[in-house]
Structure formats: C-alpha cells, structure tokens
CSV table of C-alpha atoms in Angstrom, one decimal:
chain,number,residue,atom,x,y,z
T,1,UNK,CA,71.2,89.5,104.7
T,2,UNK,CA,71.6,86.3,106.6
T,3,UNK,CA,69.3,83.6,107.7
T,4,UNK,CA,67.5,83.0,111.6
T,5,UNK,CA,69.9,80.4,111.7
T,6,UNK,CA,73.1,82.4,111.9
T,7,UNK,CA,71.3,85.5,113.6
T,8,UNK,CA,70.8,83.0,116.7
T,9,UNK,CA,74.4,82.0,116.9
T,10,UNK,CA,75.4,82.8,120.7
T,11,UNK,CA,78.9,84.0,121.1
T,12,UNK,CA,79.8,82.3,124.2
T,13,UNK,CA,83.1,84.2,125.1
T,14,UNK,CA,84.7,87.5,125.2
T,15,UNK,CA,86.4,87.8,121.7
T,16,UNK,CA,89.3,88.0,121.8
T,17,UNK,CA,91.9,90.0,119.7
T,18,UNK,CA,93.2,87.4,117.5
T,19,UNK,CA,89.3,87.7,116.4
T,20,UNK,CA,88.8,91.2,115.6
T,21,UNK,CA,92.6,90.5,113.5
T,22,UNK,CA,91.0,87.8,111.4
T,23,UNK,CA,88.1,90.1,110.6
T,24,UNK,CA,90.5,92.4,108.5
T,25,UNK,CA,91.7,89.5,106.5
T,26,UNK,CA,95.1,90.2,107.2
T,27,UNK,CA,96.4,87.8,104.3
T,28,UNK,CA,94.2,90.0,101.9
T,29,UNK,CA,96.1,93.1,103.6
T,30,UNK,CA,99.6,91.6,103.0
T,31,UNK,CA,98.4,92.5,99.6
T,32,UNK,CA,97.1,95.9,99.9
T,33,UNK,CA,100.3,97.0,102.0
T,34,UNK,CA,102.5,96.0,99.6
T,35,UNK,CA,100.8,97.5,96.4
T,36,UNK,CA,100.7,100.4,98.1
T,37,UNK,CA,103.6,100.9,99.4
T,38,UNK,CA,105.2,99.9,96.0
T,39,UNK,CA,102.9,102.9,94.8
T,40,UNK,CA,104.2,105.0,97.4
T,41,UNK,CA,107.5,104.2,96.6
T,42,UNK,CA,107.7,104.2,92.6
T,43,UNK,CA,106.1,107.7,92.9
T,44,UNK,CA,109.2,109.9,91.6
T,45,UNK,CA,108.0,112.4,94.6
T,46,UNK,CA,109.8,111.8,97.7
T,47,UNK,CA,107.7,111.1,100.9
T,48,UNK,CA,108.7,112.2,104.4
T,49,UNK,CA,109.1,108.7,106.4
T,50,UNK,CA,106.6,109.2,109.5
T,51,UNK,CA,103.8,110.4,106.5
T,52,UNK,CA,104.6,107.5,104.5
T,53,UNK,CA,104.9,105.1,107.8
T,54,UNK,CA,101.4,106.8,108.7
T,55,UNK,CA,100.1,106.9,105.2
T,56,UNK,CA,100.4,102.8,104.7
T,57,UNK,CA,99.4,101.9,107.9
T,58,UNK,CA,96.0,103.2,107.3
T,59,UNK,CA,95.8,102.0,103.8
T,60,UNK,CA,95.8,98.8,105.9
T,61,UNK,CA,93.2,99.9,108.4
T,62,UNK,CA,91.0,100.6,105.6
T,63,UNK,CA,91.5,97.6,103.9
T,64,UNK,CA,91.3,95.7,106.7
T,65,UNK,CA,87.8,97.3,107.4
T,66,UNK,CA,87.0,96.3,103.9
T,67,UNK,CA,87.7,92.5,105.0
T,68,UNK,CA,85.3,93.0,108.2
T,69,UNK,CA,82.4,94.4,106.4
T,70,UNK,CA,82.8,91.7,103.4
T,71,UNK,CA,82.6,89.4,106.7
T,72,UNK,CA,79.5,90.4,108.2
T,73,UNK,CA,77.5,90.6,104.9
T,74,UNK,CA,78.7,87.7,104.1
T,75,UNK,CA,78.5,86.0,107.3
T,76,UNK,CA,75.4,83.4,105.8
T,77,UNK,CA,77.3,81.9,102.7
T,78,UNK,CA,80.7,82.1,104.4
T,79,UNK,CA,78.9,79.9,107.3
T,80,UNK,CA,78.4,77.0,104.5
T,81,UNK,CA,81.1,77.5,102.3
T,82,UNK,CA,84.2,74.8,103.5
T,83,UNK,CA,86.8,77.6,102.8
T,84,UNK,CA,85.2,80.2,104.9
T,85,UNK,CA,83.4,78.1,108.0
T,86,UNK,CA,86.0,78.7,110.3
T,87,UNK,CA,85.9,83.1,109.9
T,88,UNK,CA,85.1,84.7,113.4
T,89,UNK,CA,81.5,85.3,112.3
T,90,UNK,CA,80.2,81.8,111.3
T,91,UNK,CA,82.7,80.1,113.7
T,92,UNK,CA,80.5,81.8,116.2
T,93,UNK,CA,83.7,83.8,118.3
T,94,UNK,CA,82.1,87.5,117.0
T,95,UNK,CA,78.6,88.8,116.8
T,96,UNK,CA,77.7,90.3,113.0
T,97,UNK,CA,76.9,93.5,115.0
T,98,UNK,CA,80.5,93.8,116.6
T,99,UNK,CA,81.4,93.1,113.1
T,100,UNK,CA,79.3,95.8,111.6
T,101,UNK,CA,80.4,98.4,113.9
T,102,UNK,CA,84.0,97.7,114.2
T,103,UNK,CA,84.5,97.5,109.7
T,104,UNK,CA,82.2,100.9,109.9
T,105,UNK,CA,84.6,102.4,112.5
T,106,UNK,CA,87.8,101.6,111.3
T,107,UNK,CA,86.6,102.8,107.5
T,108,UNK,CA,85.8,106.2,108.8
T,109,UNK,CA,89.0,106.1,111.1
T,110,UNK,CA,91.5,105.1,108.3
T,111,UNK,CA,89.7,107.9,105.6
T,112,UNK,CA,89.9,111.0,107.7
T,113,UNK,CA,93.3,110.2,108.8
T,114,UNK,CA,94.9,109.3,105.8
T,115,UNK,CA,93.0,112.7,104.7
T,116,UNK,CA,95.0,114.8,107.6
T,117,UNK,CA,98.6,112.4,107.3
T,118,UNK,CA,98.5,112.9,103.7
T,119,UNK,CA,95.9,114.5,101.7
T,120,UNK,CA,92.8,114.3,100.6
T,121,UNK,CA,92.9,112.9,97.1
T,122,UNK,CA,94.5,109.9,99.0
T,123,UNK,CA,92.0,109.8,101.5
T,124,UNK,CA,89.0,109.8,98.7
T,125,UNK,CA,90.6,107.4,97.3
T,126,UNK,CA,90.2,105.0,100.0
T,127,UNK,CA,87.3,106.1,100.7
T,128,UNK,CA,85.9,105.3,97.4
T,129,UNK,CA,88.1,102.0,97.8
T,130,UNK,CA,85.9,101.3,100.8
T,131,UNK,CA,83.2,101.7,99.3
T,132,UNK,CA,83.3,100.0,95.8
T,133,UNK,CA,84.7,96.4,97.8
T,134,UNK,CA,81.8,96.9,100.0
T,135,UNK,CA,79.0,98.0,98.4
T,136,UNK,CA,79.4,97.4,94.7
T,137,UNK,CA,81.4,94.5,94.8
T,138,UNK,CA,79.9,92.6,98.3
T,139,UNK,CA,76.5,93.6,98.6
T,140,UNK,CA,75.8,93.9,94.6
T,141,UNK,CA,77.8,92.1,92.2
T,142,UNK,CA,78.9,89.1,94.2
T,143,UNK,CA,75.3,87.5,94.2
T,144,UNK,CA,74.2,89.0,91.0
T,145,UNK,CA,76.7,88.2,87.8
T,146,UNK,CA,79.5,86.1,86.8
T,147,UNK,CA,80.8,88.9,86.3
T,148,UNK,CA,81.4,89.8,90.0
T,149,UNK,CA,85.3,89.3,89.8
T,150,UNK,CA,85.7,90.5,86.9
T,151,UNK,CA,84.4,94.6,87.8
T,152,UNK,CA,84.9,94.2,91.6
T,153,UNK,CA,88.4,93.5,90.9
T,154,UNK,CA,88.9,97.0,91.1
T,155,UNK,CA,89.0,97.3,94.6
T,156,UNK,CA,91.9,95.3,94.9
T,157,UNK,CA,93.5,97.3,92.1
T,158,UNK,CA,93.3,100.7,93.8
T,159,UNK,CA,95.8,100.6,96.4
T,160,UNK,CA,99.2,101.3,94.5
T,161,UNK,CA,97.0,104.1,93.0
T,162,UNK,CA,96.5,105.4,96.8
T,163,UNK,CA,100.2,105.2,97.4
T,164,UNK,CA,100.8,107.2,93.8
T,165,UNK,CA,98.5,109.6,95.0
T,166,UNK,CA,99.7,109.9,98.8
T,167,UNK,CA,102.9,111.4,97.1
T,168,UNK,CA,102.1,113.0,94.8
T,169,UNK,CA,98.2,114.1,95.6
T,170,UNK,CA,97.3,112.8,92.0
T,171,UNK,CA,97.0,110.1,89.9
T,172,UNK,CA,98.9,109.3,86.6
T,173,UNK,CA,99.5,107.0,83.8
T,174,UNK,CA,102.1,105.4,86.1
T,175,UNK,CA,99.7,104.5,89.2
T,176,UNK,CA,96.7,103.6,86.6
T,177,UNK,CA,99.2,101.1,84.7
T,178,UNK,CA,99.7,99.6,88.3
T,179,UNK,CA,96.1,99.9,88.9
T,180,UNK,CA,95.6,97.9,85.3
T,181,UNK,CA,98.4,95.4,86.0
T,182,UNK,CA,96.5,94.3,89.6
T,183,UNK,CA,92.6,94.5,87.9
T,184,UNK,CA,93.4,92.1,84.6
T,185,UNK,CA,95.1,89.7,87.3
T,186,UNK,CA,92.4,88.8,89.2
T,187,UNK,CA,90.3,87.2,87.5
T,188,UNK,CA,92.1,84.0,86.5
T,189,UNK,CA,93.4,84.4,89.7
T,190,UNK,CA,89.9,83.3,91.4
T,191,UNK,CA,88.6,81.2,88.2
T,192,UNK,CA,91.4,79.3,89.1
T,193,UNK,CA,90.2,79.0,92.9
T,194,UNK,CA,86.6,78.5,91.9
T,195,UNK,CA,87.3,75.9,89.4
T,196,UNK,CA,88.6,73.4,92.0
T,197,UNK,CA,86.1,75.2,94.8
T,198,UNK,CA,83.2,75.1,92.3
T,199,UNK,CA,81.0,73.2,95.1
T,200,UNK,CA,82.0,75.6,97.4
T,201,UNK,CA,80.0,78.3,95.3
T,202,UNK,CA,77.1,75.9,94.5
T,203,UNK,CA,76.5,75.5,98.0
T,204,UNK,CA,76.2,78.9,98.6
T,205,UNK,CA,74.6,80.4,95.5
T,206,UNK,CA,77.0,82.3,94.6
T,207,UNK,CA,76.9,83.0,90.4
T,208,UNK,CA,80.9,82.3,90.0
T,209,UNK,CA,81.4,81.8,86.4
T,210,UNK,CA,82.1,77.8,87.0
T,211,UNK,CA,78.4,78.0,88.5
T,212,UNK,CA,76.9,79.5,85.8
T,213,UNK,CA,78.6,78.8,82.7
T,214,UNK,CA,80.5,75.7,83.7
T,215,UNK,CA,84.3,74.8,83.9
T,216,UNK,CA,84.7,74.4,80.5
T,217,UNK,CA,83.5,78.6,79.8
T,218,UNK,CA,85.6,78.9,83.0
T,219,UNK,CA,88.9,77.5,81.8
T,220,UNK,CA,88.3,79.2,78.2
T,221,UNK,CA,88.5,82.6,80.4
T,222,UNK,CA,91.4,82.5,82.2
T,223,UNK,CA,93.7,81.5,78.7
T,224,UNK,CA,91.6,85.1,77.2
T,225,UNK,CA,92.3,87.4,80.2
T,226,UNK,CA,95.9,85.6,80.6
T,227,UNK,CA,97.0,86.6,76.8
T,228,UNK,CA,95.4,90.1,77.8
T,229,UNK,CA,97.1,90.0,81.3
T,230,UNK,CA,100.4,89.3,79.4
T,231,UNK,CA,100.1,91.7,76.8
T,232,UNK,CA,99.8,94.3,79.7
T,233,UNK,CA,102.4,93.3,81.9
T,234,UNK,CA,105.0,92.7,79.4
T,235,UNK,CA,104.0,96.4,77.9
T,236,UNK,CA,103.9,97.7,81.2
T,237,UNK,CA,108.1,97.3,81.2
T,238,UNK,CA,108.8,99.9,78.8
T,239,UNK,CA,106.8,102.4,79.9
T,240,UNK,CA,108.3,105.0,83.2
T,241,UNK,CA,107.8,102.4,86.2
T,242,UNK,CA,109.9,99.5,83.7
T,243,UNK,CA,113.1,99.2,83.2
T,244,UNK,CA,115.1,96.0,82.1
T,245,UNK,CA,115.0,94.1,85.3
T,246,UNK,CA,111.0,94.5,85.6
T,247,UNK,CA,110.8,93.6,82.0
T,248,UNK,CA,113.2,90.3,82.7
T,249,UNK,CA,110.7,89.4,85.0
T,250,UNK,CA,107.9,90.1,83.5
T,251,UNK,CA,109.1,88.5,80.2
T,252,UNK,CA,109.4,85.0,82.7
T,253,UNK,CA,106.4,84.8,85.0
T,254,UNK,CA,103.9,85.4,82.0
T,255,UNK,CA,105.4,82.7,80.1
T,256,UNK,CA,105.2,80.8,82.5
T,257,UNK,CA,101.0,82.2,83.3
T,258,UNK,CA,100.4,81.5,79.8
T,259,UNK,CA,101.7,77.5,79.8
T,260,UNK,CA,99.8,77.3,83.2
T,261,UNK,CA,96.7,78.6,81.5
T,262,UNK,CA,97.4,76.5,78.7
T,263,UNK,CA,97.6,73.5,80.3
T,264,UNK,CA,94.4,74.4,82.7
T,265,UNK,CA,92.1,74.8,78.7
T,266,UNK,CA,93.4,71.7,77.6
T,267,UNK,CA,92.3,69.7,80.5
T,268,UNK,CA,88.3,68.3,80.8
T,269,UNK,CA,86.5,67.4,84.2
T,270,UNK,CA,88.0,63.4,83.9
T,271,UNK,CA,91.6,64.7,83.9
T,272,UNK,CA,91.1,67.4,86.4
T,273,UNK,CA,89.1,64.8,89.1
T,274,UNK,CA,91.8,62.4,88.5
T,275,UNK,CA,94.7,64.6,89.9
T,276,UNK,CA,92.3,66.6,92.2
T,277,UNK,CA,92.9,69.4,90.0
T,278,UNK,CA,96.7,69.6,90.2
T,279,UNK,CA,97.3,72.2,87.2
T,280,UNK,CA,95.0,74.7,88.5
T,281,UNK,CA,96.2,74.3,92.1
T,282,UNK,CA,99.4,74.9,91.1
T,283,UNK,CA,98.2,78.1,88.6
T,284,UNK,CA,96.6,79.2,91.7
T,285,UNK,CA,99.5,79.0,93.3
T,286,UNK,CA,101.8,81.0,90.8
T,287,UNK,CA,99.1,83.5,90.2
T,288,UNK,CA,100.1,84.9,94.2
T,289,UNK,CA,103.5,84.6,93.5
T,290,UNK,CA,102.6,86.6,90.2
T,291,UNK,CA,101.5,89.6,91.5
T,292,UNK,CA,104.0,90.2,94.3
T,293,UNK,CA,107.1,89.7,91.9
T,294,UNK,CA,105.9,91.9,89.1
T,295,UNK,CA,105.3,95.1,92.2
T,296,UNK,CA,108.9,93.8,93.3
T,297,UNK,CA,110.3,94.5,90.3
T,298,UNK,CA,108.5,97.7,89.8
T,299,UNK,CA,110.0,98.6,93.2
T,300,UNK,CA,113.6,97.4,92.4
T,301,UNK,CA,113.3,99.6,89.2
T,302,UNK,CA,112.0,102.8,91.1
T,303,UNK,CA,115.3,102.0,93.4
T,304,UNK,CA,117.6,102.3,90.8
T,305,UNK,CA,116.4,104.8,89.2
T,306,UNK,CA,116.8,106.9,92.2
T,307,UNK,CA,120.4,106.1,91.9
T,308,UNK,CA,120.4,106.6,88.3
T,309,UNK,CA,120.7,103.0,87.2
T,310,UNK,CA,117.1,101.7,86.0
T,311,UNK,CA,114.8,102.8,83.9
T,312,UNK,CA,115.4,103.0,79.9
C-alpha cells in the first residue's frame, strides 16, 4: 500500500489531539453533518432531540473514520501530492497503524451506536457508507479509472439519506432525490480542482480524468454533468422537499454553475496559465457554496412547511 520510504517515517512525539482531529477530515465532515442533518430534518417524521443530537453526532464519527482510513491508505500519494503533504500521516506526527486502528474503531463505534440511538436501517446505512468510501472508492476506484469521482461520489451522497432514514427507518423518493442532488454535484466539483491540481495527480499516479484524458475531455465534462446537475436541481424544487424559496434558489445558483462551466469549456491551456486558472478557481469556489445553499433551502422549505407556509 505505501512505499519503504514512508513505512520508515519515525513519529518523534506523542500525537497529539489536534492530530487524531485532522485524521477525520473535519472540513469533509462539515459536509456530512449538514446533509444529514438537513435529511434528518426535511424528514416529515418528527425526531426526539437527544436521538437526533445522538443520531448526527455519529454520522460524524463515521464519516470522520471514513477520512482516517482514506488517510492511511493513502498515506504514499498524499506524502507527494502538494495539497495533501502536510496530513498527520505523511507530515510524520501519526503512525499509519494508529491511523488504521483508530478509522477501524471509530467505524465500528459510530455503526452499532447509531444502530441502538436510532435504528438499524440508519446504522446499515453508514455502515455501507463506510464501506463504499473506503473500499470501493479508496482502495479500488481511485487508482484504477477516471471514473473514480464519478461512482465513488456516492459516498458523499448518502448522508442526507441516513438522516431520512434515522427518522423515518426508510428511505424514499425524498432522501434519494437528496442523495441524487449531492452525487451529480461532485464531479465538476473535483474536475474543477484537478484541472488547476492536474500536476498534483500526475505526481502521484492517480488516473484523474485531466491525467488521462486531458483538460480539454476534462472541461467538456463538467459543462455535461452541469446541464444534468441543473436539470436535477431545478426539478428537484417541485417535487415534496421544494417549494418556491428552494426553487428561487435553485433557479439562481445553477445559472450561475452553468456560465461558470461555460466559461471553464471555452478556455484552452494558454488562457488558463495566463490567469493561473482564475475561472475554475472561482467555479471551484461556487461549487462549495453550491451545495450548502441548495440543502439550506431544502431545510428552510421543510421549516415552513411545518408551519404550513412552504411547500406547493
């Protein structure tokens, strides 16, 4: 899994807390909380607050121990990719065994206690959540296709379904049309990233679709799965979990996705260098803003509907 090189890194202190924190990837579980708990909430099934309180907060242990064993298989190419240098692991501050065993404990932790705080569709769910980031995505797909981002999206997409389902102990057109919504985001989300961290990937080997098909195929993607994205998202606001103020802002952060995909297909390498690749930076940046204002608006809809004001 990794080379001599990085198996004889010494850790020469205690690590520390702050360490074993940045092994769950807490920006990456900013994420998960939120879908979730927008999941939770958009659920028309009412939740006790101590169950929905305990419910989230291992939502986040699990994804956090999703982010700790992406770390330690990953612990070779994120040592020689520029973004990733300074993680615990290839910074040298944790051991890929400490790793190991803490993202193994924490997975079973978060699984059987969701299980007993909720139930046990909920818990599968992460379990299976787990799993998929881990093993499909991480150890299989990520150095074996272009298409790595594209099906291991789903892990990210799952957690508003394991809210849904913590409520209600199901699943539902509702929680898959969140589900949807957060898969057929991601990947322009990272061909953005990897067009202007393309040497990122080359170092490491990793088959990103600017590595193996080039930035041209790259940028030709992310205007597809944008229109597609679109189409979704602007759909998504007349169905149950829309209502007018979801479909307001739906209506205005896609147009403004599509003109940022736009302008990232009409661009070649010359224009992008020039700039240091200002348009997809900045598509980059909307695409975070993206995600967390269209679950906003779900969850401002699911509020007033509650009160009888949202909804159609």
């Amino acid at each position: 899994m990794s080379d001599a090189s990085l198996n004889s890194v010494s850790v020469e202190r205690e690590a520390s807390f702050g360490d074993f924190f940045a092994l769950l990837k807490p920006r990456v579980m900013t994420l998960v909380v939120f879908t979730a708990l927008v999941g939770l909430l958009a659920a028309p099934t009412p939740v006790h607050p101590m169950i929905a309180f305990a419910s989230i907060l291992f939502i986040a242990i699990g994804g956090g121990a999703s982010g700790a064993l992406n770390m330690w298989w990953d612990a070779d190419i994120d040592a020689v990719m520029k973004r990733t240098q300074k993680r615990p692991i290839p910074a040298g501050k944790i051991t890929e065994s400490e790793a190991l065993s803490f993202g193994v404990a924490l997975s079973g932790l978060s699984v059987i206690m969701l299980g007993l705080a909720a139930n046990w569709v909920a818990g599968a769910l992460l379990g299976f959540t787990i799993f998929f980031y881990v093993v499909i995505y991480t150890m299989w797909l990520k150095r074996w296709t272009p298409q790595n981002i594209v099906i291991g999206g789903a892990a990210g997409a799952f957690p508003p379904m394991i809210g849904w389902a913590v409520a209600t102990g199901g699943i539902s057109i509702e929680s898959v049309l969140m589900f949807c919504l957060t898969f057929m985001w991601t990947p322009p989300h990272f061909w953005a990233l990897a067009l202007f961290m393309r040497k990122d990937y080359d170092n490491a080997g990793v088959p990103m679709l600017t590595v193996t098909h080039g930035r041209r195929a790259t940028r030709v993607h992310i205007l597809v799965y944008t229109l597609l994205l679109a189409a979704l998202a602007i759909g998504a606001g007349f169905t149950s979990i829309g209502g007018p103020v979801y479909l307001l802002t739906a209506v205005v952060l896609n147009a403004l996705f599509i003109k940022g995909a736009w302008d990232i297909f009409r661009r070649d390498e010359v224009m992008s260098e020039a700039d240091d690749f200002k348009a997809e930076r900045g598509f980059f940046k909307l695409s975070l803003l993206y995600l967390f204002l269209h679950f906003g608006a779900i969850l401002i809809e699911a509020v007033l509907q509650r009160f009888g004001l949202g909804g159609w």
